[in-house]
Amino acid sequence: MPINLKGLALSLVLTLVSAFGAQAAASCGDNSGKPATGEPIVIGAITGKTGPDDFSNSTKAAKAYFDCLNANGGIKGRPVKYLVEDDQWNPEIAAQLAAKLVNDEKAVLMVGNSSFVECGANADFYKKSGILVVAGVGVPRECFFAENYAPTNAGPRVSMLGAMGYALDKLSAKSVVCIGPNIPNVGTWSCDGIIQIAKDKGLTAETILMDPGTADSTSTILQAAASKPDVIILGLPKGVTVPLLTAAEEQGLNQSIKFLSAASAYDLSVPGTIGAGWDGNFIVNMEFNDLEATTPDNQNWLAVMDQYGQKSDPRDTFAQAGYLSARIAEKALMTLDPGNITRETASAAVRQVKNFKSDIFCAPWYFGDGQSRHNANSTTRMAVSEGGKWKVVSDCAPSPDPELKDVRIFEKSAGLN
């Protein structure tokens, strides 16, 4: 009987497509494929979507994961009702929204929060209300110095000091300028760490704070370059960082000064946007794994985003953070009796998360029960812009931030990381 080569080739193609599709399927909940139909579990989040920059990528990813979870049995049959509010980068609005979600909507947890202002506005309120926050992206100092607030990201200070460590170890930097946002407990807090390390090593360091909404990129860059530093370290949102780099290239500074950044600039679109003039000259901290890593959980994050998110949702480091925060919440809630999921039981379950492993993290995440502050993610990588893409240039390394001393002591005493 003659072999139908055309038909065989088509069959092989279909088989490969089917296998690839099965491999790429998002994994969430019990993977039953059956929608959750029970009483919803209310989880809230506050993010800064409208303002100087859209900072809502974390909640977009958390929503995608919860949608995937709800399509696969939810929390033992109960779906998650995920309510996301926009604080518009306004502390007063952030406080009003927290009261709405906690008091009116009766949220049992806050998950995936990402904001420049809401930590400071709401940290005390969350503690008084007995609700825990598994944040996606903490920014101001209050996010990392609050009893009930535990971000999955490293934070701007730890991330910028990771970049500082790289500048010292790999670039032999002797002088540095730190540029941060003129936002309370963000820019000064982050740059102060760089200044302290530089002072301890006898190096030259300077801080420049800028208003993310109204700053003149060219004048800021010229001010930073005036002292002829070896490196300039940025700690700003992506939407502010890119114009600064454009201004720097227009002045020819991309060839004479190394520019580094916190993880806020680690986005797949950035290398192509800033162009070849920055190849090898723009180095960023990665609070998580390579965005295109082929490791299982990173691939699952991408699959979740593709199947349950929007095409326009960024696949960036903050989306990784939101995905992780949702998975941590899922892990905690899955330990509970589905008929007894309250704010009290949910909080108790999150407090018991001690060794949450994901290949997206450099080290396992934990809540730190009994601790007055949380910064479990403090081991990071670095990547450089090259050929329109990011190239990872370092292994996981602990941040040299001296402010982490108490965290390291706790981790050692608790046998963590």
Short mmCIF file of C-alpha atoms in Angstrom, two decimals:
data_model
loop_
_atom_site.label_atom_id
_atom_site.label_comp_id
_atom_site.label_asym_id
_atom_site.label_seq_id
_atom_site.Cartn_x
_atom_site.Cartn_y
_atom_site.Cartn_z
CA MET A 1 0.00 0.00 0.00
CA PRO A 2 1.58 3.35 -1.00
CA ILE A 3 2.38 5.83 1.70
CA ASN A 4 0.59 9.15 1.52
CA LEU A 5 3.57 11.42 2.27
CA LYS A 6 1.48 14.58 2.08
CA GLY A 7 -1.03 13.22 4.55
CA LEU A 8 1.74 11.91 6.83
CA ALA A 9 3.44 15.31 6.88
CA LEU A 10 0.16 17.01 7.74
CA SER A 11 -0.46 14.47 10.52
CA LEU A 12 2.99 15.10 11.97
CA VAL A 13 2.44 18.87 11.91
CA LEU A 14 -0.92 18.51 13.68
CA THR A 15 0.65 16.21 16.27
CA LEU A 16 3.43 18.71 16.97
CA VAL A 17 0.98 21.58 17.20
CA SER A 18 -1.18 19.58 19.59
CA ALA A 19 1.83 18.65 21.73
CA PHE A 20 3.04 22.23 21.84
CA GLY A 21 -0.43 23.45 22.76
CA ALA A 22 -0.69 20.92 25.57
CA GLN A 23 2.74 21.87 26.85
CA ALA A 24 1.92 25.57 26.77
CA ALA A 25 -1.44 25.26 28.58
CA ALA A 26 -1.68 27.41 31.68
CA SER A 27 -1.64 25.52 34.98
CA CYS A 28 -3.84 26.90 37.77
CA GLY A 29 -5.80 25.48 40.69
CA ASP A 30 -6.71 21.83 40.27
CA ASN A 31 -6.44 22.06 36.45
CA SER A 32 -9.88 20.46 36.23
CA GLY A 33 -11.11 22.73 33.47
CA LYS A 34 -14.33 23.12 35.45
CA PRO A 35 -15.35 26.66 36.43
CA ALA A 36 -15.71 27.43 40.13
CA THR A 37 -19.36 28.06 40.99
CA GLY A 38 -19.45 28.46 44.77
CA GLU A 39 -19.69 31.59 46.89
CA PRO A 40 -17.04 34.10 45.75
CA ILE A 41 -14.00 34.90 47.91
CA VAL A 42 -13.44 38.65 47.79
CA ILE A 43 -9.84 39.76 47.29
CA GLY A 44 -8.96 43.41 46.76
CA ALA A 45 -6.10 45.37 45.23
CA ILE A 46 -5.08 48.99 44.80
CA THR A 47 -2.86 50.16 41.96
CA GLY A 48 -1.69 53.39 40.34
CA LYS A 49 -3.12 53.05 36.83
CA THR A 50 -3.66 56.70 35.92
CA GLY A 51 -1.08 59.35 36.79
CA PRO A 52 2.54 59.99 35.73
CA ASP A 53 2.76 56.40 34.47
CA ASP A 54 0.54 53.31 34.23
CA PHE A 55 1.73 51.21 37.16
CA SER A 56 -0.99 48.55 37.02
CA ASN A 57 0.88 45.65 35.41
CA SER A 58 0.99 43.69 38.65
CA THR A 59 -2.78 43.68 39.10
CA LYS A 60 -3.30 42.81 35.43
CA ALA A 61 -1.19 39.67 35.89
CA ALA A 62 -2.84 38.79 39.22
CA LYS A 63 -6.25 39.10 37.56
CA ALA A 64 -5.13 36.82 34.74
CA TYR A 65 -4.04 34.19 37.26
CA PHE A 66 -7.25 34.44 39.29
CA ASP A 67 -9.28 34.13 36.06
CA CYS A 68 -7.28 30.99 35.25
CA LEU A 69 -7.81 29.73 38.79
CA ASN A 70 -11.57 30.35 38.57
CA ALA A 71 -11.70 28.43 35.28
CA ASN A 72 -10.07 25.48 37.02
CA GLY A 73 -12.07 24.91 40.19
CA GLY A 74 -11.11 28.06 42.11
CA ILE A 75 -10.31 27.60 45.80
CA LYS A 76 -11.88 24.17 46.37
CA GLY A 77 -14.89 25.15 44.30
CA ARG A 78 -15.12 28.81 45.32
CA PRO A 79 -14.17 31.48 42.75
CA VAL A 80 -12.06 34.52 43.58
CA LYS A 81 -13.82 37.85 43.12
CA TYR A 82 -10.86 40.12 42.41
CA LEU A 83 -11.62 43.82 42.84
CA VAL A 84 -8.97 46.25 41.58
CA GLU A 85 -9.11 50.00 42.26
CA ASP A 86 -7.01 52.85 40.78
CA ASP A 87 -5.55 55.31 43.32
CA GLN A 88 -4.47 57.72 40.55
CA TRP A 89 -1.17 58.21 42.42
CA ASN A 90 -3.15 60.15 45.06
CA PRO A 91 -2.78 59.17 48.77
CA GLU A 92 -6.24 60.48 49.70
CA ILE A 93 -7.90 58.45 46.96
CA ALA A 94 -5.82 55.42 48.01
CA ALA A 95 -7.14 55.71 51.57
CA GLN A 96 -10.73 55.97 50.37
CA LEU A 97 -10.33 52.92 48.15
CA ALA A 98 -8.81 50.84 50.96
CA ALA A 99 -11.79 51.63 53.17
CA LYS A 100 -14.13 50.66 50.34
CA LEU A 101 -12.45 47.31 49.68
CA VAL A 102 -11.88 46.35 53.31
CA ASN A 103 -14.97 47.75 55.04
CA ASP A 104 -17.61 47.74 52.31
CA GLU A 105 -16.58 44.87 50.04
CA LYS A 106 -15.33 42.73 52.97
CA ALA A 107 -12.14 41.59 51.25
CA VAL A 108 -10.37 38.76 53.08
CA LEU A 109 -6.97 39.63 51.57
CA MET A 110 -5.33 42.33 49.47
CA VAL A 111 -3.25 40.83 46.67
CA GLY A 112 -1.14 42.25 43.84
CA ASN A 113 -1.11 45.88 45.04
CA SER A 114 1.26 48.13 43.08
CA SER A 115 1.41 51.81 43.87
CA PHE A 116 3.76 54.67 44.68
CA VAL A 117 1.45 56.08 47.34
CA GLU A 118 -0.92 53.55 48.86
CA CYS A 119 1.49 51.86 51.28
CA GLY A 120 2.06 55.09 53.17
CA ALA A 121 -1.61 55.95 53.09
CA ASN A 122 -2.92 52.56 54.19
CA ALA A 123 -0.33 50.55 56.15
CA ASP A 124 -1.74 51.50 59.55
CA PHE A 125 -5.32 50.99 58.34
CA TYR A 126 -4.53 47.45 57.15
CA LYS A 127 -3.03 46.58 60.52
CA LYS A 128 -6.01 47.98 62.45
CA SER A 129 -8.40 46.14 60.12
CA GLY A 130 -6.60 42.81 60.55
CA ILE A 131 -6.08 42.28 56.83
CA LEU A 132 -2.84 41.18 55.17
CA VAL A 133 -1.44 42.47 51.90
CA VAL A 134 0.53 40.17 49.60
CA ALA A 135 1.60 43.02 47.35
CA GLY A 136 2.93 42.63 43.86
CA VAL A 137 5.06 45.76 43.73
CA GLY A 138 6.04 47.69 46.83
CA VAL A 139 7.65 51.05 46.13
CA PRO A 140 7.92 53.46 49.10
CA ARG A 141 9.67 52.50 52.31
CA GLU A 142 6.36 51.90 54.10
CA CYS A 143 5.72 48.88 51.85
CA PHE A 144 8.72 47.13 53.40
CA PHE A 145 8.38 48.43 56.95
CA ALA A 146 4.79 47.45 57.77
CA GLU A 147 3.66 44.47 59.81
CA ASN A 148 0.75 43.50 57.53
CA TYR A 149 2.31 44.36 54.17
CA ALA A 150 4.56 41.86 52.35
CA PRO A 151 5.57 42.55 48.72
CA THR A 152 6.81 39.89 46.34
CA ASN A 153 9.21 42.30 44.66
CA ALA A 154 12.52 43.48 46.07
CA GLY A 155 11.66 47.18 46.02
CA PRO A 156 13.43 50.17 44.50
CA ARG A 157 16.08 50.53 47.19
CA VAL A 158 17.13 46.86 47.19
CA SER A 159 16.96 46.81 43.39
CA MET A 160 19.03 50.00 42.99
CA LEU A 161 21.58 48.73 45.50
CA GLY A 162 21.77 45.51 43.51
CA ALA A 163 22.73 47.72 40.56
CA MET A 164 25.19 49.57 42.79
CA GLY A 165 26.82 46.30 43.80
CA TYR A 166 27.25 45.41 40.13
CA ALA A 167 28.71 48.85 39.37
CA LEU A 168 31.29 48.38 42.10
CA ASP A 169 32.15 44.73 41.41
CA LYS A 170 32.01 44.60 37.61
CA LEU A 171 32.45 48.21 36.45
CA SER A 172 34.94 49.37 39.09
CA ALA A 173 32.91 52.55 39.55
CA LYS A 174 34.54 55.29 41.62
CA SER A 175 31.82 57.93 41.28
CA VAL A 176 28.05 57.65 40.99
CA VAL A 177 24.96 59.81 40.58
CA CYS A 178 21.62 58.44 41.79
CA ILE A 179 18.44 59.77 40.15
CA GLY A 180 15.19 59.01 41.96
CA PRO A 181 11.62 60.30 42.01
CA ASN A 182 10.75 63.20 44.27
CA ILE A 183 8.14 61.06 46.05
CA PRO A 184 8.16 60.75 49.87
CA ASN A 185 10.09 57.72 51.11
CA VAL A 186 10.95 56.58 47.58
CA GLY A 187 13.72 58.58 45.89
CA THR A 188 15.57 59.79 48.97
CA TRP A 189 15.24 56.42 50.72
CA SER A 190 16.62 54.54 47.71
CA CYS A 191 19.43 56.96 46.89
CA ASP A 192 20.46 57.23 50.55
CA GLY A 193 21.49 53.58 50.41
CA ILE A 194 23.74 54.25 47.43
CA ILE A 195 25.21 57.30 49.14
CA GLN A 196 25.91 55.27 52.29
CA ILE A 197 27.73 52.48 50.44
CA ALA A 198 29.73 55.01 48.43
CA LYS A 199 30.70 56.85 51.61
CA ASP A 200 31.76 53.61 53.30
CA LYS A 201 34.05 52.87 50.34
CA GLY A 202 35.39 56.39 50.02
CA LEU A 203 33.71 57.03 46.67
CA THR A 204 31.99 60.11 45.26
CA ALA A 205 28.19 60.07 45.15
CA GLU A 206 25.39 62.54 44.45
CA THR A 207 21.57 62.40 44.53
CA ILE A 208 19.16 64.09 42.12
CA LEU A 209 15.41 63.92 42.75
CA MET A 210 12.95 64.65 39.96
CA ASP A 211 9.18 64.98 39.65
CA PRO A 212 8.09 62.05 37.41
CA GLY A 213 5.18 64.06 36.04
CA THR A 214 6.82 67.34 35.06
CA ALA A 215 10.59 66.92 34.91
CA ASP A 216 12.69 68.15 31.99
CA SER A 217 14.68 65.08 30.91
CA THR A 218 17.49 67.02 29.24
CA SER A 219 18.14 69.36 32.16
CA THR A 220 18.06 66.43 34.60
CA ILE A 221 20.58 64.46 32.55
CA LEU A 222 22.89 67.45 32.14
CA GLN A 223 22.77 68.05 35.87
CA ALA A 224 23.66 64.40 36.52
CA ALA A 225 26.52 64.47 34.00
CA ALA A 226 28.03 67.70 35.30
CA SER A 227 30.17 65.91 37.88
CA LYS A 228 31.41 63.42 35.22
CA PRO A 229 30.41 60.27 37.15
CA ASP A 230 31.44 56.78 36.12
CA VAL A 231 27.86 55.54 36.47
CA ILE A 232 24.35 56.98 36.77
CA ILE A 233 21.82 54.77 38.56
CA LEU A 234 18.14 55.36 37.83
CA GLY A 235 15.23 54.44 40.08
CA LEU A 236 12.25 55.66 38.07
CA PRO A 237 9.22 54.22 36.25
CA LYS A 238 9.86 52.92 32.74
CA GLY A 239 7.84 55.77 31.22
CA VAL A 240 10.21 58.28 32.83
CA THR A 241 13.44 56.30 32.32
CA VAL A 242 13.18 55.99 28.53
CA PRO A 243 12.97 59.78 27.91
CA LEU A 244 15.98 60.26 30.20
CA LEU A 245 17.98 57.76 28.14
CA THR A 246 16.89 59.47 24.93
CA ALA A 247 18.09 62.80 26.31
CA ALA A 248 21.37 61.23 27.43
CA GLU A 249 22.02 59.76 23.97
CA GLU A 250 21.29 63.13 22.35
CA GLN A 251 24.10 64.53 24.51
CA GLY A 252 26.43 61.63 23.63
CA LEU A 253 26.54 60.50 27.25
CA ASN A 254 25.65 56.89 26.45
CA GLN A 255 29.25 56.40 25.32
CA SER A 256 31.04 58.05 28.24
CA ILE A 257 28.90 57.04 31.24
CA LYS A 258 27.45 53.66 32.19
CA PHE A 259 23.74 53.87 32.98
CA LEU A 260 22.15 51.38 35.37
CA SER A 261 18.60 51.07 36.64
CA ALA A 262 16.32 49.44 39.14
CA ALA A 263 14.04 46.70 37.82
CA SER A 264 11.39 49.24 36.81
CA ALA A 265 13.12 49.49 33.41
CA TYR A 266 13.28 45.72 32.92
CA ASP A 267 10.63 45.39 30.21
CA LEU A 268 10.92 43.46 26.94
CA SER A 269 10.11 46.57 24.91
CA VAL A 270 12.87 48.76 26.36
CA PRO A 271 15.98 47.52 24.45
CA GLY A 272 14.25 47.96 21.11
CA THR A 273 12.83 51.33 22.13
CA ILE A 274 16.14 52.84 23.24
CA GLY A 275 18.04 51.37 20.26
CA ALA A 276 21.51 50.10 19.43
CA GLY A 277 23.21 53.15 20.90
CA TRP A 278 22.67 51.60 24.31
CA ASP A 279 24.06 48.15 23.52
CA GLY A 280 26.26 47.19 26.47
CA ASN A 281 25.70 50.60 28.11
CA PHE A 282 22.34 50.22 29.86
CA ILE A 283 22.31 47.63 32.64
CA VAL A 284 19.27 46.88 34.77
CA ASN A 285 18.55 44.97 37.93
CA MET A 286 16.16 42.01 37.66
CA GLU A 287 14.11 41.38 40.77
CA PHE A 288 12.97 38.09 39.24
CA ASN A 289 14.01 35.65 36.53
CA ASP A 290 14.69 36.45 32.88
CA LEU A 291 11.34 37.45 31.33
CA GLU A 292 11.90 34.89 28.57
CA ALA A 293 13.31 32.12 30.78
CA THR A 294 12.24 28.64 29.69
CA THR A 295 11.92 27.44 33.30
CA PRO A 296 8.54 25.85 34.21
CA ASP A 297 6.95 28.53 36.38
CA ASN A 298 8.13 31.41 34.20
CA GLN A 299 6.65 29.62 31.20
CA ASN A 300 3.42 29.12 33.14
CA TRP A 301 3.29 32.86 33.89
CA LEU A 302 3.60 33.59 30.17
CA ALA A 303 0.95 30.96 29.36
CA VAL A 304 -1.43 32.47 31.92
CA MET A 305 -0.90 35.93 30.44
CA ASP A 306 -1.47 34.62 26.91
CA GLN A 307 -4.60 32.64 27.75
CA TYR A 308 -6.25 34.80 30.40
CA GLY A 309 -4.69 38.25 30.09
CA GLN A 310 -4.94 40.84 27.34
CA LYS A 311 -2.47 41.03 24.46
CA SER A 312 -1.77 44.60 25.56
CA ASP A 313 -0.84 43.52 29.10
CA PRO A 314 2.95 43.95 29.47
CA ARG A 315 5.08 40.88 30.09
CA ASP A 316 7.44 42.66 32.47
CA THR A 317 8.97 42.23 35.91
CA PHE A 318 5.93 43.78 37.58
CA ALA A 319 3.64 41.30 35.83
CA GLN A 320 5.83 38.51 37.21
CA ALA A 321 5.29 40.04 40.66
CA GLY A 322 1.51 40.10 40.30
CA TYR A 323 1.44 36.50 39.11
CA LEU A 324 3.52 35.42 42.10
CA SER A 325 1.36 37.31 44.59
CA ALA A 326 -1.75 35.56 43.24
CA ARG A 327 -0.06 32.16 43.43
CA ILE A 328 1.02 32.81 47.02
CA ALA A 329 -2.55 33.76 47.95
CA GLU A 330 -3.82 30.62 46.23
CA LYS A 331 -1.34 28.45 48.14
CA ALA A 332 -2.42 29.93 51.45
CA LEU A 333 -6.17 29.73 50.77
CA MET A 334 -5.95 26.14 49.53
CA THR A 335 -4.92 25.08 53.06
CA LEU A 336 -8.27 26.26 54.47
CA ASP A 337 -11.72 24.73 54.83
CA PRO A 338 -13.58 26.34 51.89
CA GLY A 339 -16.56 26.91 54.17
CA ASN A 340 -14.46 28.90 56.62
CA ILE A 341 -12.48 31.41 54.58
CA THR A 342 -12.59 34.66 56.50
CA ARG A 343 -10.22 37.57 56.91
CA GLU A 344 -8.93 35.94 60.09
CA THR A 345 -8.36 32.47 58.61
CA ALA A 346 -6.91 33.87 55.38
CA SER A 347 -4.48 36.06 57.32
CA ALA A 348 -3.41 33.12 59.48
CA ALA A 349 -2.80 31.01 56.37
CA VAL A 350 -0.66 33.67 54.71
CA ARG A 351 1.39 34.07 57.89
CA GLN A 352 2.31 30.39 57.59
CA VAL A 353 3.80 30.71 54.10
CA LYS A 354 7.47 30.04 54.80
CA ASN A 355 9.07 28.40 51.80
CA PHE A 356 7.23 29.37 48.63
CA LYS A 357 9.39 28.25 45.73
CA SER A 358 9.23 29.44 42.14
CA ASP A 359 11.93 29.55 39.48
CA ILE A 360 10.90 33.20 39.00
CA PHE A 361 12.37 33.98 42.42
CA CYS A 362 16.09 33.77 43.13
CA ALA A 363 15.28 32.48 46.62
CA PRO A 364 12.10 31.11 48.25
CA TRP A 365 9.56 33.70 49.44
CA TYR A 366 8.20 33.76 52.97
CA PHE A 367 5.85 36.00 54.95
CA GLY A 368 7.95 36.41 58.09
CA ASP A 369 5.36 35.75 60.80
CA GLY A 370 5.87 37.97 63.82
CA GLN A 371 8.16 40.39 62.01
CA SER A 372 7.47 44.11 61.99
CA ARG A 373 8.56 44.43 58.36
CA HIS A 374 8.99 42.30 55.23
CA ASN A 375 11.55 42.11 52.40
CA ALA A 376 11.77 38.41 51.55
CA ASN A 377 12.88 39.10 47.97
CA SER A 378 16.35 40.61 48.29
CA THR A 379 18.47 38.41 46.00
CA THR A 380 18.55 39.57 42.38
CA ARG A 381 20.20 39.36 38.95
CA MET A 382 21.41 41.91 36.35
CA ALA A 383 20.82 42.19 32.59
CA VAL A 384 22.20 44.42 29.82
CA SER A 385 20.51 45.83 26.73
CA GLU A 386 22.08 44.25 23.66
CA GLY A 387 20.84 43.72 20.12
CA GLY A 388 17.29 44.79 20.90
CA LYS A 389 17.01 42.31 23.76
CA TRP A 390 18.07 41.80 27.34
CA LYS A 391 21.09 39.61 28.06
CA VAL A 392 21.44 38.29 31.62
CA VAL A 393 24.93 39.15 32.87
CA SER A 394 24.98 37.94 36.48
CA ASP A 395 23.84 35.11 38.69
CA CYS A 396 21.59 35.66 41.69
CA ALA A 397 23.35 37.81 44.29
CA PRO A 398 22.17 39.18 47.66
CA SER A 399 21.64 42.93 47.70
CA PRO A 400 24.41 44.78 49.57
CA ASP A 401 21.79 47.02 51.22
CA PRO A 402 22.97 47.61 54.84
CA GLU A 403 19.34 48.20 55.84
CA LEU A 404 18.66 44.48 55.34
CA LYS A 405 20.67 43.51 58.42
CA ASP A 406 17.57 42.71 60.48
CA VAL A 407 16.09 40.67 57.63
CA ARG A 408 19.26 38.59 57.34
CA ILE A 409 19.28 37.98 61.10
CA PHE A 410 15.66 36.80 61.01
CA GLU A 411 16.28 34.53 58.02
CA LYS A 412 19.22 32.90 59.76
CA SER A 413 17.31 32.38 63.01
CA ALA A 414 14.28 30.94 61.15
CA GLY A 415 16.33 28.76 58.80
CA LEU A 416 15.10 30.67 55.74
CA ASN A 417 17.04 31.35 52.52
#
